[in-house]
């Protein structure tokens, strides 16, 4: 009985670590894209007229 619980906990822990790493990678990628596009907007703001 205890062995089955430990195997389940091991699988859940592994999935949590994998999911956490994926979220870090996705968040970092989105952050980099936002910085790049924000820089493009700042460099082209002189061309914007209202």
PDB file of C-alpha atoms in Angstrom:
ATOM      1  CA  UNK A   1       0.000   0.000   0.000  1.00  0.00           C
ATOM      2  CA  UNK A   2       2.710   2.492   0.990  1.00  0.00           C
ATOM      3  CA  UNK A   3       4.746   1.661  -2.075  1.00  0.00           C
ATOM      4  CA  UNK A   4       1.844   2.616  -4.351  1.00  0.00           C
ATOM      5  CA  UNK A   5       1.473   5.958  -2.544  1.00  0.00           C
ATOM      6  CA  UNK A   6       5.181   6.726  -2.928  1.00  0.00           C
ATOM      7  CA  UNK A   7       5.113   5.869  -6.650  1.00  0.00           C
ATOM      8  CA  UNK A   8       2.139   8.189  -7.130  1.00  0.00           C
ATOM      9  CA  UNK A   9       3.864  10.970  -5.195  1.00  0.00           C
ATOM     10  CA  UNK A  10       7.014  10.486  -7.288  1.00  0.00           C
ATOM     11  CA  UNK A  11       5.036  10.831 -10.549  1.00  0.00           C
ATOM     12  CA  UNK A  12       3.190  13.896  -9.312  1.00  0.00           C
ATOM     13  CA  UNK A  13       6.438  15.500  -8.168  1.00  0.00           C
ATOM     14  CA  UNK A  14       8.090  14.839 -11.516  1.00  0.00           C
ATOM     15  CA  UNK A  15       5.140  16.346 -13.400  1.00  0.00           C
ATOM     16  CA  UNK A  16       5.184  19.407 -11.128  1.00  0.00           C
ATOM     17  CA  UNK A  17       8.882  19.975 -11.793  1.00  0.00           C
ATOM     18  CA  UNK A  18       8.407  19.528 -15.557  1.00  0.00           C
ATOM     19  CA  UNK A  19       5.414  21.879 -15.565  1.00  0.00           C
ATOM     20  CA  UNK A  20       7.335  24.466 -13.536  1.00  0.00           C
ATOM     21  CA  UNK A  21      10.275  24.370 -15.933  1.00  0.00           C
ATOM     22  CA  UNK A  22       7.921  24.729 -18.909  1.00  0.00           C
ATOM     23  CA  UNK A  23       6.258  27.752 -17.292  1.00  0.00           C
ATOM     24  CA  UNK A  24       9.632  29.380 -16.630  1.00  0.00           C
ATOM     25  CA  UNK A  25      10.676  28.871 -20.268  1.00  0.00           C
ATOM     26  CA  UNK A  26       7.369  30.176 -21.628  1.00  0.00           C
ATOM     27  CA  UNK A  27       7.381  33.179 -19.282  1.00  0.00           C
ATOM     28  CA  UNK A  28      10.952  34.075 -20.177  1.00  0.00           C
ATOM     29  CA  UNK A  29      10.217  33.791 -23.904  1.00  0.00           C
ATOM     30  CA  UNK A  30       7.149  36.015 -23.641  1.00  0.00           C
ATOM     31  CA  UNK A  31       9.103  38.543 -21.570  1.00  0.00           C
ATOM     32  CA  UNK A  32      11.889  38.728 -24.146  1.00  0.00           C
ATOM     33  CA  UNK A  33       9.379  39.239 -26.966  1.00  0.00           C
ATOM     34  CA  UNK A  34       7.679  42.022 -25.020  1.00  0.00           C
ATOM     35  CA  UNK A  35      10.994  43.789 -24.433  1.00  0.00           C
ATOM     36  CA  UNK A  36      11.890  43.514 -28.129  1.00  0.00           C
ATOM     37  CA  UNK A  37       8.536  44.840 -29.302  1.00  0.00           C
ATOM     38  CA  UNK A  38       8.538  47.575 -26.673  1.00  0.00           C
ATOM     39  CA  UNK A  39      11.932  48.715 -27.945  1.00  0.00           C
ATOM     40  CA  UNK A  40      10.593  48.800 -31.493  1.00  0.00           C
ATOM     41  CA  UNK A  41       7.657  50.937 -30.354  1.00  0.00           C
ATOM     42  CA  UNK A  42       9.964  53.350 -28.538  1.00  0.00           C
ATOM     43  CA  UNK A  43      12.271  53.667 -31.543  1.00  0.00           C
ATOM     44  CA  UNK A  44       9.326  54.418 -33.864  1.00  0.00           C
ATOM     45  CA  UNK A  45       7.371  56.728 -31.564  1.00  0.00           C
ATOM     46  CA  UNK A  46       8.726  59.844 -33.315  1.00  0.00           C
ATOM     47  CA  UNK A  47       6.794  58.773 -36.418  1.00  0.00           C
ATOM     48  CA  UNK A  48       3.467  58.726 -34.565  1.00  0.00           C
ATOM     49  CA  UNK A  49       1.379  61.853 -34.942  1.00  0.00           C
ATOM     50  CA  UNK A  50      -1.997  62.623 -33.420  1.00  0.00           C
TER      51      UNK A  50
END
